[in-house]
mmCIF file of C-alpha atoms in Angstrom:
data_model
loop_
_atom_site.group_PDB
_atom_site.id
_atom_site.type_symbol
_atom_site.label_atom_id
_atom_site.label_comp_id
_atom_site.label_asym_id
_atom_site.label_seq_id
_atom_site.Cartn_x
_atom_site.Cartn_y
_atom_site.Cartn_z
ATOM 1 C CA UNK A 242 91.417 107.478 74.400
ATOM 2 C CA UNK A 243 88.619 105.896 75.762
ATOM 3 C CA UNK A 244 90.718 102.777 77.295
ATOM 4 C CA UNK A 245 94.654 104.136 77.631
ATOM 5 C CA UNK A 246 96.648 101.989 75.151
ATOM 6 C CA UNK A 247 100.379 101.349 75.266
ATOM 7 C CA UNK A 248 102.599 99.107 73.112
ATOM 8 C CA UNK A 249 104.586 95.960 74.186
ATOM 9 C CA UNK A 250 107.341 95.764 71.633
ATOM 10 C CA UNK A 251 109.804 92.625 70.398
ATOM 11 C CA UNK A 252 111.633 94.395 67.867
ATOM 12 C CA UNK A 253 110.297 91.400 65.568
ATOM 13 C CA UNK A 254 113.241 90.374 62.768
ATOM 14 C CA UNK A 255 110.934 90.122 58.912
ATOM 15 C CA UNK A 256 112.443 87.358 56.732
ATOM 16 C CA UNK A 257 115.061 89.417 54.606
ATOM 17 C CA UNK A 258 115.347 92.351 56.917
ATOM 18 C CA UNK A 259 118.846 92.745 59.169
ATOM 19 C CA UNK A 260 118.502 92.234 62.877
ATOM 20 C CA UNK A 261 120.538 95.554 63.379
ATOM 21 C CA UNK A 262 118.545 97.717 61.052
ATOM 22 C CA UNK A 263 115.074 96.072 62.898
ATOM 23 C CA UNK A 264 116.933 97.226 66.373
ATOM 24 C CA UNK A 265 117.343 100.478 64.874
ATOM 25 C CA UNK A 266 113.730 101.061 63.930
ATOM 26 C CA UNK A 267 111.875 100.753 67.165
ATOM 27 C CA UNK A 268 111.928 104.525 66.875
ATOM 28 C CA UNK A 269 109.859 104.730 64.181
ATOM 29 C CA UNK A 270 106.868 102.807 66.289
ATOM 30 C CA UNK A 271 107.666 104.703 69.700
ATOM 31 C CA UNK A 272 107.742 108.058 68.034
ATOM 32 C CA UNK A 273 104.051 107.480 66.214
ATOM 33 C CA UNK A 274 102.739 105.766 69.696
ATOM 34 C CA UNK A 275 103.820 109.045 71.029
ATOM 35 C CA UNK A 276 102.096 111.079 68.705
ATOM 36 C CA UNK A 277 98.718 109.031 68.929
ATOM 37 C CA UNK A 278 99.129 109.421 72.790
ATOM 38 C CA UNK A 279 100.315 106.043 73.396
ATOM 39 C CA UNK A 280 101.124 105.953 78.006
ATOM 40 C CA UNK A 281 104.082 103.348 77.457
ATOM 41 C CA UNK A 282 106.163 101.867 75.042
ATOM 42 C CA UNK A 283 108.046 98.758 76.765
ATOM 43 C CA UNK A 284 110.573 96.343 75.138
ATOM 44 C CA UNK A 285 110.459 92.731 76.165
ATOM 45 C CA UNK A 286 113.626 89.980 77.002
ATOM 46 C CA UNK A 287 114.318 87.435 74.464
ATOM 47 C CA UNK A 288 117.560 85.387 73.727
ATOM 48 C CA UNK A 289 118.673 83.494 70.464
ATOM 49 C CA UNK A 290 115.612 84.311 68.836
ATOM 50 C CA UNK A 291 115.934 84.693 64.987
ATOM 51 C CA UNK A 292 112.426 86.261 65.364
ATOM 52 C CA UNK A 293 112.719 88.999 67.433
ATOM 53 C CA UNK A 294 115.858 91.571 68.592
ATOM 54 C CA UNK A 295 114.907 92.751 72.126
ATOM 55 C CA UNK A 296 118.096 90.776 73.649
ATOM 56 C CA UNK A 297 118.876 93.900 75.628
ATOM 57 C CA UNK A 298 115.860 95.850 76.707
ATOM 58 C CA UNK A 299 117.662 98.444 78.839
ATOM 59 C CA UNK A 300 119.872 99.803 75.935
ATOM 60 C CA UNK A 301 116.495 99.927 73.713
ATOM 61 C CA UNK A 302 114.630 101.580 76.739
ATOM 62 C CA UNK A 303 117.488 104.342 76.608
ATOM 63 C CA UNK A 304 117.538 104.545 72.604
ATOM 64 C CA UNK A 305 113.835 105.175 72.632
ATOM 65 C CA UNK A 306 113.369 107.572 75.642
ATOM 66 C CA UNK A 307 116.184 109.611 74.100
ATOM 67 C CA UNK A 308 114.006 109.927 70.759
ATOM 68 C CA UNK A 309 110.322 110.618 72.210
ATOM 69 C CA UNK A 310 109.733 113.078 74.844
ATOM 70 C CA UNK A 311 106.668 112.102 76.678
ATOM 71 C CA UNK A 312 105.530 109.016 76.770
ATOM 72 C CA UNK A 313 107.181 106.303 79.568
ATOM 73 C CA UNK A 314 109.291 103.926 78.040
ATOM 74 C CA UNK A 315 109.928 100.990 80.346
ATOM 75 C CA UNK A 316 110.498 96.790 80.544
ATOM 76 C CA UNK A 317 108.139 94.160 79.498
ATOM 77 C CA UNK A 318 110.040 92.624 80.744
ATOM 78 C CA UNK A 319 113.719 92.263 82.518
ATOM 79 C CA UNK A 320 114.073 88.718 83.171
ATOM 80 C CA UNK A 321 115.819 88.945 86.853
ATOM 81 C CA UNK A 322 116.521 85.485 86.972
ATOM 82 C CA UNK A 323 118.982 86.345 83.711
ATOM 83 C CA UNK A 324 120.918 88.640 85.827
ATOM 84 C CA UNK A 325 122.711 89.733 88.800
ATOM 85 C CA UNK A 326 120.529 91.910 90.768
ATOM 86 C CA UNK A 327 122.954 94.762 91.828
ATOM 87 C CA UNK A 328 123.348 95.005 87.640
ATOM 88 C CA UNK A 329 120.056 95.605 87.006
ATOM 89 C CA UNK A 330 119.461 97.933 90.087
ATOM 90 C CA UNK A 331 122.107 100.231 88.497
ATOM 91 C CA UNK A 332 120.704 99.947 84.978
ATOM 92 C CA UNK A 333 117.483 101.171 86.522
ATOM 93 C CA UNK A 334 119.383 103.588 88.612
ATOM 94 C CA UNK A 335 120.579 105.294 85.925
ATOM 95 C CA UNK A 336 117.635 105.252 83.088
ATOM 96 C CA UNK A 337 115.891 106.592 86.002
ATOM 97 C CA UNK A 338 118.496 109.417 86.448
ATOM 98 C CA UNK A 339 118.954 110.268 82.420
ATOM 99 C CA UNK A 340 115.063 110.125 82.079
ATOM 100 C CA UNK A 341 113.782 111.259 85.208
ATOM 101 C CA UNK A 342 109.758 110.373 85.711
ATOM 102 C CA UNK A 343 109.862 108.545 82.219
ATOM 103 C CA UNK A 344 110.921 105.168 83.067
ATOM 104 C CA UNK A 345 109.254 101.856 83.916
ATOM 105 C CA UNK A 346 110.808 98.561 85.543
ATOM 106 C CA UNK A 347 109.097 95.955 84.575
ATOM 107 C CA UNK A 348 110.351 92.408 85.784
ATOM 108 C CA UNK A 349 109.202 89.085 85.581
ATOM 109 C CA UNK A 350 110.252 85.104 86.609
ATOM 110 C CA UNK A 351 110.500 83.633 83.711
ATOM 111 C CA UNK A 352 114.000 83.085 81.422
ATOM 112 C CA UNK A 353 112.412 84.212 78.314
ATOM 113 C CA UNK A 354 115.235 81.732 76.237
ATOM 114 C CA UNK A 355 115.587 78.180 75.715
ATOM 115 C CA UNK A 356 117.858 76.132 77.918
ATOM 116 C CA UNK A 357 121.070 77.340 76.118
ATOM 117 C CA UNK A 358 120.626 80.392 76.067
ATOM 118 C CA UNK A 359 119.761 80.110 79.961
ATOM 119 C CA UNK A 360 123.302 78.610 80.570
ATOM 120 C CA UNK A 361 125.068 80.879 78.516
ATOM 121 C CA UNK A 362 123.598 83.921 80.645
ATOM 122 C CA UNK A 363 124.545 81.870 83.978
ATOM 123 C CA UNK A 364 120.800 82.372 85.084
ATOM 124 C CA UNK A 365 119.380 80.876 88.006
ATOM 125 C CA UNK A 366 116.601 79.093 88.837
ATOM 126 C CA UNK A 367 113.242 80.711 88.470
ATOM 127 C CA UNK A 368 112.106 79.502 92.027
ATOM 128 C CA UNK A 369 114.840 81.927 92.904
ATOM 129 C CA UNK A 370 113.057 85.025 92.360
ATOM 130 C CA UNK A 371 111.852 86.224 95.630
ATOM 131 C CA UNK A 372 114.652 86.445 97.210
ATOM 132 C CA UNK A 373 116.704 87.837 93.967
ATOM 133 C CA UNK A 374 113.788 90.555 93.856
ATOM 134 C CA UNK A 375 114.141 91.081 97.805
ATOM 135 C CA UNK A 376 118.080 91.804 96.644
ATOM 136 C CA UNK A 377 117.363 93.954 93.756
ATOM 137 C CA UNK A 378 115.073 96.220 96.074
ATOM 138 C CA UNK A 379 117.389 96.109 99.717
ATOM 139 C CA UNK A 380 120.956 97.487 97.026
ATOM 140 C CA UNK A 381 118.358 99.595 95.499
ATOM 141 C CA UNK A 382 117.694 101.305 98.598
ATOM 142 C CA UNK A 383 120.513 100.507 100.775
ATOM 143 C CA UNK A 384 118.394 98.678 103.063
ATOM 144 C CA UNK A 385 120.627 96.151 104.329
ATOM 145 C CA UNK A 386 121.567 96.131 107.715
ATOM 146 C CA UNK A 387 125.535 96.566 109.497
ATOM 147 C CA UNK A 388 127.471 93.455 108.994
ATOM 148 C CA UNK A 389 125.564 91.895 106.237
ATOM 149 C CA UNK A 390 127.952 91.266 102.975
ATOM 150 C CA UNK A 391 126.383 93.694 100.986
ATOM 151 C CA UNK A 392 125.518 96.297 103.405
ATOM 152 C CA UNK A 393 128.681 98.324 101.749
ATOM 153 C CA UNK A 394 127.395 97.881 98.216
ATOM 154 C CA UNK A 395 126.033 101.502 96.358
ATOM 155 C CA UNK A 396 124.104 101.813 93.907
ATOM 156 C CA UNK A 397 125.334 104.385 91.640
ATOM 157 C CA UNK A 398 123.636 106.284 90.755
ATOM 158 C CA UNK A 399 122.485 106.905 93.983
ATOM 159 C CA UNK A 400 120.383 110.101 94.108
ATOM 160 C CA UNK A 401 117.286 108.416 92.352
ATOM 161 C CA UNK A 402 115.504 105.751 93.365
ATOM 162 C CA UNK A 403 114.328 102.375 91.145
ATOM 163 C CA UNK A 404 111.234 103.386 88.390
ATOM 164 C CA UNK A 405 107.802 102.178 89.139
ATOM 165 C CA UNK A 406 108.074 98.388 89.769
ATOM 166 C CA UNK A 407 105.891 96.253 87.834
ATOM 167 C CA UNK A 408 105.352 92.592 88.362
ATOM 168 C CA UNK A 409 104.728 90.881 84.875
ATOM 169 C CA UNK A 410 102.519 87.391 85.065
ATOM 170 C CA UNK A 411 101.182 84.471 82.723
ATOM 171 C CA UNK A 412 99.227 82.619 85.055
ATOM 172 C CA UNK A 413 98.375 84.322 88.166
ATOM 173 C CA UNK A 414 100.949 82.780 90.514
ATOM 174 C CA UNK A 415 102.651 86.182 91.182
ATOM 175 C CA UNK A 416 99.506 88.521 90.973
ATOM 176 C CA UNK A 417 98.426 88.712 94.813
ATOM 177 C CA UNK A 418 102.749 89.168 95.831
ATOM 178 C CA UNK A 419 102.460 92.062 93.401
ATOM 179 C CA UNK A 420 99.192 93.497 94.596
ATOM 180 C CA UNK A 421 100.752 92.900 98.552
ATOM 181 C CA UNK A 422 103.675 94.907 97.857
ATOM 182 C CA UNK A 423 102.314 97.568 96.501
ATOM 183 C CA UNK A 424 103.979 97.828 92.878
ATOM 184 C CA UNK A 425 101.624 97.365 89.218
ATOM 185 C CA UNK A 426 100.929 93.764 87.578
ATOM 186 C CA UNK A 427 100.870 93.215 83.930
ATOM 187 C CA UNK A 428 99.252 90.120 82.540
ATOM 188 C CA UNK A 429 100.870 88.545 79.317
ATOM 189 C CA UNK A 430 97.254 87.625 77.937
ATOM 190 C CA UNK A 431 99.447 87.697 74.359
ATOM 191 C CA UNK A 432 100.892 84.419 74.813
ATOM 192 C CA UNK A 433 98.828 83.392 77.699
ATOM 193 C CA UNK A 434 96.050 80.477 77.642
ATOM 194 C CA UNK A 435 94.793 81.244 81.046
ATOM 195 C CA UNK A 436 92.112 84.251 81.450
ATOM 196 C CA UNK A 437 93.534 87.264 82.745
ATOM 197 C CA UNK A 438 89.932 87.751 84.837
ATOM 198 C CA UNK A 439 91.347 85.426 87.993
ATOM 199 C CA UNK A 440 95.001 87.193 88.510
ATOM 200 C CA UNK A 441 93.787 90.545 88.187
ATOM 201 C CA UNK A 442 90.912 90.063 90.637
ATOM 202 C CA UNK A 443 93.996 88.194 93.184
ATOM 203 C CA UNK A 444 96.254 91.510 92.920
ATOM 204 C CA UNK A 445 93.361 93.954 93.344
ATOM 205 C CA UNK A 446 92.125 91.949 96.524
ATOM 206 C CA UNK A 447 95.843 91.886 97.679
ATOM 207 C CA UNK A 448 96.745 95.189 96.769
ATOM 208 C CA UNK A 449 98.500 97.773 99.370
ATOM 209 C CA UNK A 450 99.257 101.064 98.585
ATOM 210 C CA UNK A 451 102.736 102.259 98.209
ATOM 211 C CA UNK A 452 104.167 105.820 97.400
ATOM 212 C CA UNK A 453 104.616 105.194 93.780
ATOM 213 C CA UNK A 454 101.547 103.197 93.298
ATOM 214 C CA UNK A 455 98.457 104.482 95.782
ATOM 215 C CA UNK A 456 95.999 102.463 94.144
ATOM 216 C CA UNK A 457 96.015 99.108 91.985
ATOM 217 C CA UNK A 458 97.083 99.470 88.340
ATOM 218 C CA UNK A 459 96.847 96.793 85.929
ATOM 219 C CA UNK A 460 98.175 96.246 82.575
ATOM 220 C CA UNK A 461 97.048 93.343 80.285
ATOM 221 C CA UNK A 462 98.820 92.512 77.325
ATOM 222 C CA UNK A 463 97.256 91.444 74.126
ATOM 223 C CA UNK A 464 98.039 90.250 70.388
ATOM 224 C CA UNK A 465 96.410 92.567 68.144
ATOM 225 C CA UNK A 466 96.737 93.058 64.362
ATOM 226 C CA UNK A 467 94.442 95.779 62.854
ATOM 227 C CA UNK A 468 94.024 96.433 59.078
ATOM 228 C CA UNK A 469 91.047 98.637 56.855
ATOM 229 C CA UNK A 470 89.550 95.195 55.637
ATOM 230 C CA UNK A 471 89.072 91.762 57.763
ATOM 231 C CA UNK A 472 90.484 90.449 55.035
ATOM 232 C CA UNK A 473 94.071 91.785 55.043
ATOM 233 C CA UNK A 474 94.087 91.420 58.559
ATOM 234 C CA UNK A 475 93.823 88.123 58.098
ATOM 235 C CA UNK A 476 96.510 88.152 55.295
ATOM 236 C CA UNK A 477 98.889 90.069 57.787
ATOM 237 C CA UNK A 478 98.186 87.349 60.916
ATOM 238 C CA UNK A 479 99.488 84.316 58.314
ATOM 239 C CA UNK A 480 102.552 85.472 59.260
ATOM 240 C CA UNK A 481 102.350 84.728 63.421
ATOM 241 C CA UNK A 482 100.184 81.239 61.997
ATOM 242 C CA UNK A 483 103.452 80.273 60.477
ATOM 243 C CA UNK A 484 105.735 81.235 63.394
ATOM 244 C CA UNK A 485 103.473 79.377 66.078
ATOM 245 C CA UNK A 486 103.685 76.426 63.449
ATOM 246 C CA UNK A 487 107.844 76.538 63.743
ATOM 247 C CA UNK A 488 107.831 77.484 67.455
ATOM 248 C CA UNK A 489 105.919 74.382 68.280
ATOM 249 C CA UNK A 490 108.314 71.963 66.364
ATOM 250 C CA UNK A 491 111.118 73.950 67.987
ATOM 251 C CA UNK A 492 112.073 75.999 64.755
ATOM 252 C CA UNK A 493 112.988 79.207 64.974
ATOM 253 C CA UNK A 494 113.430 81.910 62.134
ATOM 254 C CA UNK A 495 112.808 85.157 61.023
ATOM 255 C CA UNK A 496 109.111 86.713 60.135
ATOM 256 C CA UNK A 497 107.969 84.920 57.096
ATOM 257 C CA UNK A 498 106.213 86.817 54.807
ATOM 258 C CA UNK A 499 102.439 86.640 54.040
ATOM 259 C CA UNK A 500 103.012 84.937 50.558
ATOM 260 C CA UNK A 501 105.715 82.670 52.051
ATOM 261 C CA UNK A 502 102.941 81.890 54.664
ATOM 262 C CA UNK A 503 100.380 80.942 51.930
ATOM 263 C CA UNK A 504 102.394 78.638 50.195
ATOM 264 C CA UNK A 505 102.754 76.583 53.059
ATOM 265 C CA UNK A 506 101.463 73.080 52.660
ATOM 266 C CA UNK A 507 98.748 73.406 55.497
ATOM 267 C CA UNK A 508 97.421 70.429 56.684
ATOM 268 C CA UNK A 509 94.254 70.353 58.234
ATOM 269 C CA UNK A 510 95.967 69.272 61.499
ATOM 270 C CA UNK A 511 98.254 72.138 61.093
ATOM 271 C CA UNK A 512 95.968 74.423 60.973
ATOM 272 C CA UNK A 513 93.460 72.797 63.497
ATOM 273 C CA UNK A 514 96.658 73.392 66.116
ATOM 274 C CA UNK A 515 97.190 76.909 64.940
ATOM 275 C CA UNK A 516 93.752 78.223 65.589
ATOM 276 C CA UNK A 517 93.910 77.027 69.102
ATOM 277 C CA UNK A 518 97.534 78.859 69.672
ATOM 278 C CA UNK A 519 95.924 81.653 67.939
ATOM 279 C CA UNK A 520 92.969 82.109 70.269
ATOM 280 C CA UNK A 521 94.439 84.721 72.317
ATOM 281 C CA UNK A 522 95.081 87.332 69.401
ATOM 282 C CA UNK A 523 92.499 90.265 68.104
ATOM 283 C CA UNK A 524 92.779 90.411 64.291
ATOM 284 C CA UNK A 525 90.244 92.392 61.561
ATOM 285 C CA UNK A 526 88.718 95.631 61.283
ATOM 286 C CA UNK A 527 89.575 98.833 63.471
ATOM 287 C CA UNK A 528 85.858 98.196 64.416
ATOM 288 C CA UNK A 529 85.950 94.363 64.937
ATOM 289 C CA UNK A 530 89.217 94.908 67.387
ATOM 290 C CA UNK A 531 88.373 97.959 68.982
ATOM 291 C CA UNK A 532 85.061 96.091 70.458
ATOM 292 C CA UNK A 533 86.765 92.904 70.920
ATOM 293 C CA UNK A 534 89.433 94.446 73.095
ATOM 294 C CA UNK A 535 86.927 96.760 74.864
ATOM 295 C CA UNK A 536 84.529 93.510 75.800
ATOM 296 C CA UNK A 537 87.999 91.813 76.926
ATOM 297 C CA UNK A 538 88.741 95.498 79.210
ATOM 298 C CA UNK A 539 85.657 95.727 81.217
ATOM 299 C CA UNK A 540 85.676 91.549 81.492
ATOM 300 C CA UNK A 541 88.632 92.272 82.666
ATOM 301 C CA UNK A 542 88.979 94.918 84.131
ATOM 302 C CA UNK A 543 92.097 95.950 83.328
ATOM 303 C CA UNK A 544 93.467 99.901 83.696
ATOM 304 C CA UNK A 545 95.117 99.439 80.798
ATOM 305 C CA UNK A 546 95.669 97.619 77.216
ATOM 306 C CA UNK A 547 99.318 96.848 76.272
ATOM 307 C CA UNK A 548 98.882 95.761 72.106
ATOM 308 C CA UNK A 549 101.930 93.695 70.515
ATOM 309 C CA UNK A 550 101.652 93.351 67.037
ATOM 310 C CA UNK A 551 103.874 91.167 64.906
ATOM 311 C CA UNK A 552 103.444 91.137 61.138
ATOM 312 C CA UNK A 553 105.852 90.948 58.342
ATOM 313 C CA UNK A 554 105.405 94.614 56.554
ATOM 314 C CA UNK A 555 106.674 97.407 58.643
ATOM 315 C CA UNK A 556 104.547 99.553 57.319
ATOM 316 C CA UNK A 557 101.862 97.724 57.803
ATOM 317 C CA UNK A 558 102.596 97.365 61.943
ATOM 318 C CA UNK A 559 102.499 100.966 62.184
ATOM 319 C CA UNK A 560 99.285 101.669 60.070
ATOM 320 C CA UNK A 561 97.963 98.479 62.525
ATOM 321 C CA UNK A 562 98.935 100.708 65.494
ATOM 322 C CA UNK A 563 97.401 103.908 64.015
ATOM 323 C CA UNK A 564 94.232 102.362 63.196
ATOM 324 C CA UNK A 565 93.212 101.312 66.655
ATOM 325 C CA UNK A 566 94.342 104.102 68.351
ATOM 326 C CA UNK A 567 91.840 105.854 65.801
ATOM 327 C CA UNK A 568 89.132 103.198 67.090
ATOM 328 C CA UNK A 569 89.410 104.051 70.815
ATOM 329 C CA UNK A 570 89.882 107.671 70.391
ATOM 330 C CA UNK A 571 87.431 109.771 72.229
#
């Protein structure tokens, strides 16, 4: 490809399609990405979310990697303010150990749930991460010194070492920590307002080489939805129009459909608000997206495009998929 592409994946929940049989169909999208020579495939962290099944990222990681034979399969992230350090050091640990060179770790600050859902997990405080993230990598590789309370604490397995570390960002604030220790930096330009220009410039200028990353690699994530005619692309992106609508009230359901989508008593307000959320997302023609995401690349300067596409037909999300991988192919 002429700009590597990987996929950034929700396991999004259609109106009138069961959460477990959504889970079980990542496959179907990491085995074509594979195919189409896809580099990753990584699931992101969301909790009580109607819309979406990727509560547990690590057990999808594993389901996927154990279908698909080449292409890295990885986080989008793992939350680590959700969870006890040591616990996701062994998760890591041992993906790392059942897929050996195949795994990413990609971790990021945020809770990625509402406030409920952040209680019910026991999280902590997002301020927190530093020093959680200092903890995950010290157990990781037994690093603390004699006397301290976890010097005695293994990480089993403990014959492999963490996957490549990524830092994942929305606004910049963690790019030039990432760049200064040496591990990759995605930017959620998907959900992001800010431009993704600023924090990738701050973790290149920052960046020190490490053993598992000797020079800079950044990943920027973006909203895509790709279809033969502008016109059902369009049709396809009603769907995310609705959802934004909900989200911003504080509703949250499954996918809607396209024709539940068009029935919806827009007003112009409505959809004034909806354009605006909507700014960050590529939607039309495999030409129209491929050169829209290819401006947004070399603006950029990102290594590498993550896509996320969220529509209501299955079908449809993979022919999306196929369709720009067609567009950038060499």
């Amino acid at each position: 490809m002429k700009i590597p592409l990987s996929v950034l994946d929700l396991a999004p929940v259609p109106d009138g399609t069961p959460p477990s049989f959504a889970a079980r169909r990542v496959v179907d999208l990491a085995r074509l990405a594979e195919k189409l020579g896809f580099e990753r495939y990584w699931f992101a962290e969301h909790h009580s979310m109607p819309m979406v099944a990727s509560s547990a990222p690590e057990i999808l990681i594993g389901h996927v990697a154990s279908a698909t034979e080449r292409i890295r399969v990885g986080s989008g992230g793992i939350m680590l303010p959700n969870h006890a350090p040591l616990r996701i050091a062994e998760a890591f640990h041992t993906l790392a150990a059942l897929h050996p060179g195949r795994i990413d770790m990609g971790i990021g600050r945020a809770p990625g749930s509402e406030a409920g859902s952040s209680r019910a997990l026991r999280a902590f405080n997002g301020e927190q991460f530093s020093p959680l993230m200092s903890e995950l990598l010290f157990l990781s590789q037994a690093r603390f010194s004699a006397g301290h309370p976890l010097a005695k604490v293994r990480v089993m397995p403990d014959d492999v070492r963490l996957p490549p570390v990524w830092i994942l960002g929305s606004s910049g604030a963690s790019a030039g920590a990432a760049g200064a220790s040496g591990f990759g930096y995605a930017f959620a330009s998907h959900f992001s307002p800010e431009p993704p220009e600023p924090a990738i410039e701050a973790y290149r200028d920052a960046f020190q080489p490490s053993d598992l990353f000797p020079k800079p690699h950044a990943v920027l994530a973006v909203a895509a939805i790709c279809a033969p005619t502008e016109a059902e692309a369009q049709r396809l992106a009603l769907t995310m129009e609705l959802v934004w609508l909900r989200m911003a009230r504080g509703e949250h359901a499954a996918l809607p459909s396209p024709e539940e989508a068009e029935a919806y008593p827009w007003s112009e307000s409505e959809r004034l608000q909806v354009q605006r959320m909507r700014g960050p997302s590529f939607v039309g023609t495999p030409a129209q997206v491929c050169a829209e995401l290819s401006d947004l690349q070399m603006r950029s300067k990102a290594d590498e495009l993550m896509i996320v596409t969220n529509v209501w037909n299955h079908e449809a999300r993979l022919r999306s998929y196929e369709l720009i991988a067609e567009a950038f192919a060499d």
